[in-house]
Every structure is written in structure tokens, then in C-alpha cells.
CSV table of C-alpha atoms in Angstrom, one decimal:
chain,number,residue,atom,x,y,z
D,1,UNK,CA,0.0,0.0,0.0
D,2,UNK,CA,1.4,3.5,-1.2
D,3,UNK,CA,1.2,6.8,-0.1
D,4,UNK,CA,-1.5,7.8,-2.3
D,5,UNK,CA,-3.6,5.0,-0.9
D,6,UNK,CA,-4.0,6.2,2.2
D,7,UNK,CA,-4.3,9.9,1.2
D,8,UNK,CA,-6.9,9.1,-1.1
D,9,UNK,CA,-8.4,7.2,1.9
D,10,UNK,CA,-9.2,10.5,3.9
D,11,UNK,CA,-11.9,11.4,1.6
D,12,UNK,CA,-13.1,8.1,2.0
D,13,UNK,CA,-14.3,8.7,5.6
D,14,UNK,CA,-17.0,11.1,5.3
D,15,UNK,CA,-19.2,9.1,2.6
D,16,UNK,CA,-21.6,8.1,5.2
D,17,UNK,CA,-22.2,11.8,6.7
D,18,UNK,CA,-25.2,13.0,5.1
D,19,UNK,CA,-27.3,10.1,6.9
D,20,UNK,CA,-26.6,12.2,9.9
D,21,UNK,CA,-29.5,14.7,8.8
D,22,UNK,CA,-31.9,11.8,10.0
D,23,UNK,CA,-30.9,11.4,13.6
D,24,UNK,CA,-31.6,13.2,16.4
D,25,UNK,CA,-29.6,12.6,19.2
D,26,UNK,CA,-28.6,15.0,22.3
D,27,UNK,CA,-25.8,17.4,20.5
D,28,UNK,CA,-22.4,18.1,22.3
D,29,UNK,CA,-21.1,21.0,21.3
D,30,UNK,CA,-19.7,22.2,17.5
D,31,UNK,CA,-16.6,21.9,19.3
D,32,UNK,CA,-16.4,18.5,21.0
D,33,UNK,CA,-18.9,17.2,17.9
D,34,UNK,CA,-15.3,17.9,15.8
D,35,UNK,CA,-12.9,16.5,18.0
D,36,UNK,CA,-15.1,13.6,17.5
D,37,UNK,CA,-15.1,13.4,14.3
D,38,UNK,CA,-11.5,14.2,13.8
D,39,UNK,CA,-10.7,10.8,16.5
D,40,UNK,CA,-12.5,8.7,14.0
D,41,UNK,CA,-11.1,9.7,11.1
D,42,UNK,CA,-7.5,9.4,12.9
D,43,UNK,CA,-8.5,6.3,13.8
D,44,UNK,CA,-8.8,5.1,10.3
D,45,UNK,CA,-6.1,7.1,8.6
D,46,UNK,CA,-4.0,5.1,11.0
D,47,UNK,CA,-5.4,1.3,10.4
D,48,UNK,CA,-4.6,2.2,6.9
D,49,UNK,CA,-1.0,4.2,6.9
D,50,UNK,CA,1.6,2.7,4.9
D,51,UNK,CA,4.9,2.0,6.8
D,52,UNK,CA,7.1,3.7,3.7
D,53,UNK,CA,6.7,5.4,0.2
D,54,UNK,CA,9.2,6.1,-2.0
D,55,UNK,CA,9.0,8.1,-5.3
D,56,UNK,CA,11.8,7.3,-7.7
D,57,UNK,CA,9.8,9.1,-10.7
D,58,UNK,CA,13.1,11.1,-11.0
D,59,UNK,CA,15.6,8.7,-10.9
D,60,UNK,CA,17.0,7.1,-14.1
D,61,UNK,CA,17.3,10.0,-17.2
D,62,UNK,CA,19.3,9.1,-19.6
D,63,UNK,CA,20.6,10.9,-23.0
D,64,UNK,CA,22.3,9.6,-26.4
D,65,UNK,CA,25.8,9.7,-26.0
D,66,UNK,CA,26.7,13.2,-27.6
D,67,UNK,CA,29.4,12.8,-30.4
D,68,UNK,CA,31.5,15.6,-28.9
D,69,UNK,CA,32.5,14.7,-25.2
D,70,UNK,CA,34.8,16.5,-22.8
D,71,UNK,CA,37.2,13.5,-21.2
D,72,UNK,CA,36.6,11.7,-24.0
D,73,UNK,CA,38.5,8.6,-22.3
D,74,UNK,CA,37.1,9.0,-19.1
D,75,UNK,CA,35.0,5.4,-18.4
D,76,UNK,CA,31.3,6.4,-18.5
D,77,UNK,CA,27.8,4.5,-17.3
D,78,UNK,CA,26.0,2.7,-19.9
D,79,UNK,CA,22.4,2.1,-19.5
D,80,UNK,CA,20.5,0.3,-22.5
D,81,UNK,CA,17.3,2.0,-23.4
D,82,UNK,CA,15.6,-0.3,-25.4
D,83,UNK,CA,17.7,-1.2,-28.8
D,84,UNK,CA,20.3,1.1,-27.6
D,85,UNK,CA,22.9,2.2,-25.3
D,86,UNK,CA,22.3,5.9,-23.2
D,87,UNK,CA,23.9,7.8,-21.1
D,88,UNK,CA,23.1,9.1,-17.6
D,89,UNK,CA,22.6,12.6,-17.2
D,90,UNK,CA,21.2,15.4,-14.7
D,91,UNK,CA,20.2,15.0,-11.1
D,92,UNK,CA,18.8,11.7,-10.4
D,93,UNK,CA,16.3,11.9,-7.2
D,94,UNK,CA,14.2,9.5,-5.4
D,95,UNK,CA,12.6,10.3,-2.0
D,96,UNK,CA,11.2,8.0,1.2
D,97,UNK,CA,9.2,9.2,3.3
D,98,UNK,CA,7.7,7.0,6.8
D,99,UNK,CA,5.3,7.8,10.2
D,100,UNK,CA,7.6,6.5,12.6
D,101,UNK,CA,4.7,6.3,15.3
D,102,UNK,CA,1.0,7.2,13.3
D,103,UNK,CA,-0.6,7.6,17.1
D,104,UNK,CA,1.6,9.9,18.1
D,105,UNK,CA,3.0,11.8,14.9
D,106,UNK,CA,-0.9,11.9,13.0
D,107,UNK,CA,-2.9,14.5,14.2
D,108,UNK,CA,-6.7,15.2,12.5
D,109,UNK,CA,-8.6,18.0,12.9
D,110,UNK,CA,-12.5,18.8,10.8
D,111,UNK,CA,-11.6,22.5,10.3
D,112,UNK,CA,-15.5,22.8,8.1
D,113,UNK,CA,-19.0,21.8,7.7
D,114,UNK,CA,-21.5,22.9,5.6
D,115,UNK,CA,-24.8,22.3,4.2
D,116,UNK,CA,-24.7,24.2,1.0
D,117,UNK,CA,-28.4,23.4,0.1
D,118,UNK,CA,-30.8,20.9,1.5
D,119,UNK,CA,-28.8,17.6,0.9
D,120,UNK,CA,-25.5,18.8,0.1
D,121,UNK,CA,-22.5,19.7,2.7
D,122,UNK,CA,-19.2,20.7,1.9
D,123,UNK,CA,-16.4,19.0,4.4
D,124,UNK,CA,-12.6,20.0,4.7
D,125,UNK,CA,-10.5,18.9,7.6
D,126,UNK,CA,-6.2,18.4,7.4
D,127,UNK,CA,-4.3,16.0,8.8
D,128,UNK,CA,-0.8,17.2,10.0
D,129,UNK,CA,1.9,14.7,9.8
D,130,UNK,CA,5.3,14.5,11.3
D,131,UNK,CA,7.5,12.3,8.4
D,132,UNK,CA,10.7,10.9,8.6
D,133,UNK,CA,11.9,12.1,4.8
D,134,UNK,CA,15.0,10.3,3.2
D,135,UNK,CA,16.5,11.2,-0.2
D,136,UNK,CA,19.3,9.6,-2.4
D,137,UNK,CA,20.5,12.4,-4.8
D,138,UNK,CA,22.9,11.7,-7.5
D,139,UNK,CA,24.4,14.4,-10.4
D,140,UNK,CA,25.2,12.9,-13.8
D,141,UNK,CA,27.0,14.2,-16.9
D,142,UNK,CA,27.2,12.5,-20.4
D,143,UNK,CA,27.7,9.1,-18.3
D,144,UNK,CA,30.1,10.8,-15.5
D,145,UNK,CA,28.7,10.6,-12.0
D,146,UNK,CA,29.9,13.9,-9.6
D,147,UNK,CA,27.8,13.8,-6.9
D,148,UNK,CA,26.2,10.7,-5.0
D,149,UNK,CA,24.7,11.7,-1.3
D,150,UNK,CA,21.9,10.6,0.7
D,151,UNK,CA,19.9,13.5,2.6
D,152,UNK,CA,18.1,12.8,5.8
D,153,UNK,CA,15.4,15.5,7.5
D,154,UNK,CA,12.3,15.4,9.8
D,155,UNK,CA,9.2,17.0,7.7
D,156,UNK,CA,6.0,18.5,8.9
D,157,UNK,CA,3.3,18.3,6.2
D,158,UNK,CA,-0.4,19.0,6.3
D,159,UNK,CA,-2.9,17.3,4.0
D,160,UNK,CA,-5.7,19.9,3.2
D,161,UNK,CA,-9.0,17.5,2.2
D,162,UNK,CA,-12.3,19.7,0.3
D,163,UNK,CA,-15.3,17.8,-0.9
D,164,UNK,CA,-19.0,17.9,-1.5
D,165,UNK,CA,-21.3,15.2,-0.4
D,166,UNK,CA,-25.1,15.0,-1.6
D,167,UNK,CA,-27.4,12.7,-0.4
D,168,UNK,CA,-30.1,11.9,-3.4
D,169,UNK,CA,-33.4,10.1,-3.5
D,170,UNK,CA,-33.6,7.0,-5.5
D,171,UNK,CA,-37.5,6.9,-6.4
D,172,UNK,CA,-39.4,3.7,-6.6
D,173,UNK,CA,-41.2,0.8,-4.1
D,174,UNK,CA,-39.1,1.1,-1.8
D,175,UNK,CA,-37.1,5.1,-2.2
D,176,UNK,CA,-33.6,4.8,-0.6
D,177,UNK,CA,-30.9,7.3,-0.4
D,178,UNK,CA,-27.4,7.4,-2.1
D,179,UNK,CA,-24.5,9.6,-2.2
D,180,UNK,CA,-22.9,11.2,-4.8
D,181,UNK,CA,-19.5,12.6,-3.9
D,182,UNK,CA,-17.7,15.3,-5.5
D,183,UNK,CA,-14.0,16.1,-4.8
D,184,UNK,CA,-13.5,20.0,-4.8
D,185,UNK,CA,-9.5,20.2,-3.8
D,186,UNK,CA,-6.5,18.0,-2.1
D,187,UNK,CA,-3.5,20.1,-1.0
D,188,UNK,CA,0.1,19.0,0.2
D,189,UNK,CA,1.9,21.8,2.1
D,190,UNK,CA,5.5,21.0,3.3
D,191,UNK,CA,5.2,23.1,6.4
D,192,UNK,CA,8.5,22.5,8.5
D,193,UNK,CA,11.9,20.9,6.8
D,194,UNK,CA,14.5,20.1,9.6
D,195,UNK,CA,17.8,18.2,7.6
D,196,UNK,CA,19.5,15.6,9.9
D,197,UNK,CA,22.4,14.7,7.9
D,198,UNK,CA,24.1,14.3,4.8
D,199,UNK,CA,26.4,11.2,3.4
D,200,UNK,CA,28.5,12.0,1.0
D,201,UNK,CA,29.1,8.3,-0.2
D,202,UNK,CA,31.9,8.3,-3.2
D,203,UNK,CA,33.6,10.4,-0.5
D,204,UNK,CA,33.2,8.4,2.7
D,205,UNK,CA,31.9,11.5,4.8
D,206,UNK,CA,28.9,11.9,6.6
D,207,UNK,CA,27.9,15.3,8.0
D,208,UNK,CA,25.3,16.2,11.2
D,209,UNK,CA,23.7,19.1,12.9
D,210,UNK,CA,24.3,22.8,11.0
D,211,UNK,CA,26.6,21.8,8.5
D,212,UNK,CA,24.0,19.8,6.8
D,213,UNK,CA,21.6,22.6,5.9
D,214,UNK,CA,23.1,23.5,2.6
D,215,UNK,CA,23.0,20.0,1.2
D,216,UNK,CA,19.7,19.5,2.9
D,217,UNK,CA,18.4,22.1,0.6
D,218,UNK,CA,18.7,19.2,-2.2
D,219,UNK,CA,16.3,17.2,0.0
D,220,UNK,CA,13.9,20.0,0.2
D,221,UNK,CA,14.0,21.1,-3.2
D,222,UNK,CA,13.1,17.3,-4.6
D,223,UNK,CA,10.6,17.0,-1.7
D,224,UNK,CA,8.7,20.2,-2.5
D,225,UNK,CA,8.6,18.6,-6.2
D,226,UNK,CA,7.3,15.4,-5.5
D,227,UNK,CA,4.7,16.8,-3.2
D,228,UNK,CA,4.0,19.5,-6.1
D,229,UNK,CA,3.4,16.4,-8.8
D,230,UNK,CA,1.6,14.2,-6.6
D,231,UNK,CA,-1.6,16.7,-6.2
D,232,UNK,CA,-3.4,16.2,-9.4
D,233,UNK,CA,-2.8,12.2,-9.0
D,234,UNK,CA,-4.1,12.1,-5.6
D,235,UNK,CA,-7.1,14.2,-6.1
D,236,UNK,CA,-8.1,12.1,-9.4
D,237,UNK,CA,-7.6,9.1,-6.7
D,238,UNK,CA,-9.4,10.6,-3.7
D,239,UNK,CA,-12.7,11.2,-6.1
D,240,UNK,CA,-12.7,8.0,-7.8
D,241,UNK,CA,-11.8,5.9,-4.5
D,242,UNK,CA,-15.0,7.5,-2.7
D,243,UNK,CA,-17.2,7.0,-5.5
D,244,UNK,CA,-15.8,3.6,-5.0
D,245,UNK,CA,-17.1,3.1,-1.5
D,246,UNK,CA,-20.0,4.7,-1.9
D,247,UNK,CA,-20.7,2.3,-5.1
D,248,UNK,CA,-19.9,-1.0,-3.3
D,249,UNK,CA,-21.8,0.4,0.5
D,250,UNK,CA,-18.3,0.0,2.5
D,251,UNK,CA,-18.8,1.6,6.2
D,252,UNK,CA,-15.5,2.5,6.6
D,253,UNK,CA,-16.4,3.9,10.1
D,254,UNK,CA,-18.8,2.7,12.7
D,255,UNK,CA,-21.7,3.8,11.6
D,256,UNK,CA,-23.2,4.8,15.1
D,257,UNK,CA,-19.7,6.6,16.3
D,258,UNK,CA,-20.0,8.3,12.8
D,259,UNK,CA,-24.0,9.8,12.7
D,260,UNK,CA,-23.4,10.5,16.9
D,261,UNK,CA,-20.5,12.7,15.9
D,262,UNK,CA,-21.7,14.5,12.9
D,263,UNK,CA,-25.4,15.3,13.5
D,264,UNK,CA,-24.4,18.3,15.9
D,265,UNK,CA,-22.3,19.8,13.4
D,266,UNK,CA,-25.4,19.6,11.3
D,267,UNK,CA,-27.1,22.1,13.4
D,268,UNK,CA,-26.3,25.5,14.0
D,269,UNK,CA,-24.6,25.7,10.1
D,270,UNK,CA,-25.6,28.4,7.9
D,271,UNK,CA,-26.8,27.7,4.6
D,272,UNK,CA,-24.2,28.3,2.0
D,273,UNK,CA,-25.1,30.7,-1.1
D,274,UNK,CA,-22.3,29.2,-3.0
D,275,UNK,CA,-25.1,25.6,-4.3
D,276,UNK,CA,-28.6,26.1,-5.5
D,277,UNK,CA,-31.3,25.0,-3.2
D,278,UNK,CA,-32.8,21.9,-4.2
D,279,UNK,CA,-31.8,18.6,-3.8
D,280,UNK,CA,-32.1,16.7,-7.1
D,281,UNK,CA,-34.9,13.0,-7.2
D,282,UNK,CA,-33.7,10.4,-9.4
């Protein structure tokens, strides 16, 4: 299971939530009615959390051997590309990133809930995440390798979830109701980048504490790029995973703890002027 997987998971959670509108239980407060529905949805995030991910999307560019070489005898890397023999060239990258303890390190919080019209409400809530990030970083040219160094750091990053959820009317002997979710925006934001050290591995050395920061940027810089590529992906995933569940009627939460949690939250919300008031009837 990947990183993506359990990202897309968080929008999974909240399939369920328009049910709520039909109970009618004694409501906590806004307040405590999130925290309760951020403890669920930590508690799933968590049952599903990868140990590692690794992105080696930028590891392995190769070019045609130019004709015209500088060190034209120095021995060069090979790599066969189909029918023929390239080169290595430019930075090579691939990133690792882990939760060393999801209970402690995973923290959820709903930060929005809205009914936009009738049977539609609009969620967002972040997950903030302390990561353990881990980069091997090499620098080619025309076949020549100068640079090979693994970066370590310890990464905040928040995981900003927006979707719509309506709850529609299937007509017929016996009417039931099913959900239609719509995935409005999924952002990654590195928040915090602390490097640990650097190894410097065709030269033996490995540097700590405040020498580290300049070659940490390397780790930050492919980091940021990874988490910038990943967003479309994971959004396209998120969507089609909850339409998924939805589809196939997985309770991904207990449904009581779920509808006990959100049917406060449903009370007290203003009605949004950003949907059209009526629910649709199929």
C-alpha cells in the first residue's frame, strides 16, 4: 500500500455523513462534535498508513551519447534503453518518506462543515503529519557521476481534504438514499523541513547538525517537487476511490460513532449561497 492509498483514503471517511440529517440525538457541542469526528477519522487514517513510500519518478534520465565529449576517455555509465545504449545525465532523485509512530506523529482535525443546500454539505478537515523524509541524490554528466549523497530530515506536512457530499433520492417501491461525492480540492503543504544529515558516499563522509543545511536544501527542493506532482494524481484518486465506496456500500467507520458525531455539526450551520437549493430526485 502506497502513499497515495492512504491519502486518497481521507476522503473516503465522510461518505456516510449525510445520513446524519436523519438522527436526532442530544448534541455536544460544534466543538467536541469535531474532535469527535477528527478521532475517528485518525483512527482510520491510522489502520490504513503505509509504513514507507518512495517516489523514484526522478531517478534514471538518460541521454544519447553526444558525439563531442569533454574527457573523452574518461569510463562512463551505460544504460541500454531499449535497442540502444544511453547515457546518464542530470540530477537523479528518489525520495522516502515514513510515520515513525502514526498515534503519536498523526494528528486530524475537521476544520468545516457545511450544508450548501438541503442535501449537500461541503467538508474540509487536514491531517498534519510528522514524516521521517529520506533522499538519495545523484548528479550525472554525459555518463560521468559527480555527486552521490543521501539526505536525511524530519518534515512537517499538512494534508488539506475539500469535498461535496449529496445525499439523493432514489424513487421507486421502496425510495432509498445514495450519495454522490464530488471532490472539490486536495493540497500538500511541506510546512516545516529540519535536515539531519548528509552522506556523501563516493567520498566516505557523513555530515550532522548545522553543517547539513546547505545540502539539505537538495532534499527540500526534490521533496517540494514530489509533493507539487503528486496533487493532481491524488485528487483524481481521492474522487474515484470515494465514489468507490460509496458504489460498493463499505462503512469505513462505525456507523453509530459516525452519525453521533456529525449530526451536531449539522445544526447550527448556515446555509451556503455558494449551491442552488434543491436537492435533485432520481
Amino acid at each position: 500500500m502506497k502513499f497515495p492509498t492512504w491519502c486518497a483514503g481521507l476522503a473516503l471517511l465522510l461518505a456516510p455523513v449525510p445520513l446524519a440529517a436523519q438522527t436526532a440525538p442530544s448534541p455536544p457541542s460544534q466543538e467536541a462534535a469535531r474532535a469527535d469526528l477528527a478521532r475517528l477519522i485518525h483512527k482510520a487514517i491510522v489502520s490504513k498508513l503505509p509504513p514507507a513510500y518512495e517516489d523514484r519518478s526522478g531517478w534514471g534520465h538518460t541521454v544519447p551519447l553526444p558525439d563531442r565529449l569533454r574527457l573523452p576517455r574518461a569510463r562512463r555509465t551505460l544504460v541500454q534503453v531499449g535497442d540502444r545504449l544511453e547515457v546518464p545525465d542530470g540530477p537523479w532523485r528518489k525520495v522516502r518518506l515514513r510515520v515513525d509512530n502514526p498515534e503519536r506523529d498523526l494528528r486530524v482535525r475537521v476544520t468545516s462543515f457545511k450544508r450548501l443546500d438541503p442535501m449537500t454539505y461541503r467538508v474540509v478537515f487536514e491531517a498534519d503529519a510528522l514524516l521521517r523524509a529520506e533522499a538519495d541524490v545523484q548528479r550525472w554528466r554525459n555518463g560521468l557521476l559527480f555527486a552521490d549523497l543521501t539526505a536525511g530530515a524530519d518534515v512537517a506536512l499538512n494534508v488539506r481534504l475539500e469535498f461535496d457530499v449529496a445525499a439523493l433520492i432514489d424513487a421507486g417501491r421502496a425510495p432509498r438514499m445514495r450519495l454522490e461525492p464530488e471532490m472539490r480540492d486536495l493540497q500538500l503543504n511541506l510546512k516545516e523541513f529540519t535536515p539531519r544529515q548528509v552522506s556523501f558516499r563516493r567520498a566516505g563522509v557523513t555530515l550532522a547538525g548545522e553543517g547539513v543545511e546547505a545540502a539539505g536544501a537538495e532534499l527540500k527542493e526534490s521533496l517540494q517537487g514530489v509533493l507539487r506532482s503528486l496533487e493532481p494524481d491524488l485528487k483524481t484518486r481521492a474522487g474515484e476511490a470515494l465514489a468507490r465506496a460509496v458504489r460498493e456500500r463499505r462503512e469505513l467507520l462505525p456507523a453509530g460513532e459516525l452519525l453521533k458525531a456529525v449530526a451536531p455539526l449539522l445544526k447550527g450551520e448556515e446555509r451556503s449561497p455558494e449551491r442552488g437549493p434543491a436537492a435533485r430526485q432520481d
